[in-house]
Amino acid sequence: MAKKSKIAKNEQRRAVVARYAARRAELKEILRSPASSEEERRAAQAELRRQPRDASATRVRNRDSVDGRPRGHLRAFGLSRVRFRAQAHAGYLPGVTKSSW
């Protein structure tokens, strides 16, 4: 199980990302657009730099939804590989079967 503080910090990051997502998308669109002037680009870049670091979506860590394990995350199930295997063997994941060959 991950430390409670790490899980809580990651949830805070998710909230910050959600709060700044719309504005970041607008600024990135200004930077990408060939129609925007050089001054608009510079202003957008400066505003992006002024935003908190945790506003970037890449700072959010994918964690196991049950115990918060940060490594071996399976996105389709929201579980770590360890928890996925245990739940699959127990029959808690519908449609998942153990394969053998």
XYZ file of C-alpha atoms in Angstrom:
101
model
C 0.000 0.000 0.000
C 1.260 3.460 -0.890
C 1.650 6.186 1.707
C -1.547 8.104 2.335
C 0.314 11.370 1.757
C 1.384 10.305 -1.757
C -2.172 9.312 -2.664
C -3.544 12.599 -1.273
C -0.919 14.674 -3.117
C -1.805 12.917 -6.375
C -5.498 13.715 -5.833
C -4.580 17.365 -5.236
C -2.680 17.328 -8.523
C -5.736 15.924 -10.314
C -7.811 18.804 -8.955
C -5.244 21.412 -10.055
C -5.035 19.860 -13.533
C -8.827 19.964 -13.846
C -8.950 23.594 -12.699
C -6.375 24.789 -15.251
C -7.203 22.402 -18.130
C -9.383 24.754 -20.168
C -6.991 27.713 -19.937
C -3.966 25.531 -20.742
C -5.759 24.198 -23.828
C -6.463 27.766 -25.010
C -2.842 28.805 -24.531
C -1.500 25.711 -26.282
C -3.851 26.375 -29.207
C -2.451 29.913 -29.501
C 1.073 28.485 -29.568
C 0.149 25.877 -32.210
C -1.833 28.200 -34.458
C 0.077 29.605 -37.449
C -2.375 32.544 -37.507
C -1.298 33.903 -34.103
C 1.246 36.712 -34.033
C 4.668 36.492 -32.438
C 3.554 38.737 -29.590
C 0.502 36.554 -28.846
C 2.754 33.511 -28.778
C 5.171 35.138 -26.366
C 2.324 36.212 -24.071
C 0.822 32.693 -24.137
C 4.206 31.150 -23.372
C 4.745 33.531 -20.461
C 1.323 32.743 -19.029
C 1.969 29.015 -19.329
C 5.186 29.468 -17.378
C 3.357 31.420 -14.650
C 0.910 28.596 -14.038
C 1.728 26.118 -11.259
C 3.804 23.097 -12.216
C 1.080 20.762 -11.024
C -1.294 22.242 -13.622
C 0.369 20.031 -16.232
C -1.390 16.702 -16.785
C 1.931 14.856 -17.025
C 2.514 15.433 -13.302
C -0.411 13.168 -12.357
C 0.648 9.618 -11.564
C -1.536 6.644 -12.535
C -2.130 4.690 -9.342
C -3.996 1.535 -8.356
C -7.535 2.515 -7.392
C -7.571 0.074 -4.463
C -4.258 0.537 -2.677
C -2.469 3.323 -4.579
C 0.428 1.283 -5.973
C 2.205 3.497 -8.528
C 3.960 0.874 -10.654
C 2.537 -1.699 -13.055
C -0.730 0.169 -13.622
C -3.207 -1.347 -16.098
C -5.202 1.559 -17.475
C -8.138 -0.523 -18.736
C -8.905 -1.773 -15.220
C -7.462 0.974 -13.009
C -5.511 -1.634 -11.066
C -1.881 -2.571 -10.603
C -0.650 -5.848 -12.067
C -0.556 -7.427 -8.612
C -4.130 -6.443 -7.690
C -5.350 -7.315 -11.209
C -3.983 -10.839 -10.942
C -5.502 -11.394 -7.504
C -8.932 -10.129 -8.557
C -8.874 -12.034 -11.846
C -8.107 -15.314 -10.067
C -10.845 -14.614 -7.537
C -13.339 -14.041 -10.367
C -14.090 -10.400 -9.555
C -13.307 -9.146 -13.071
C -16.016 -10.197 -15.541
C -14.747 -11.469 -18.870
C -11.186 -12.011 -17.658
C -10.000 -15.607 -17.768
C -6.661 -17.194 -17.066
C -5.046 -18.299 -20.257
C -2.929 -21.403 -20.739
C -1.162 -22.789 -23.770
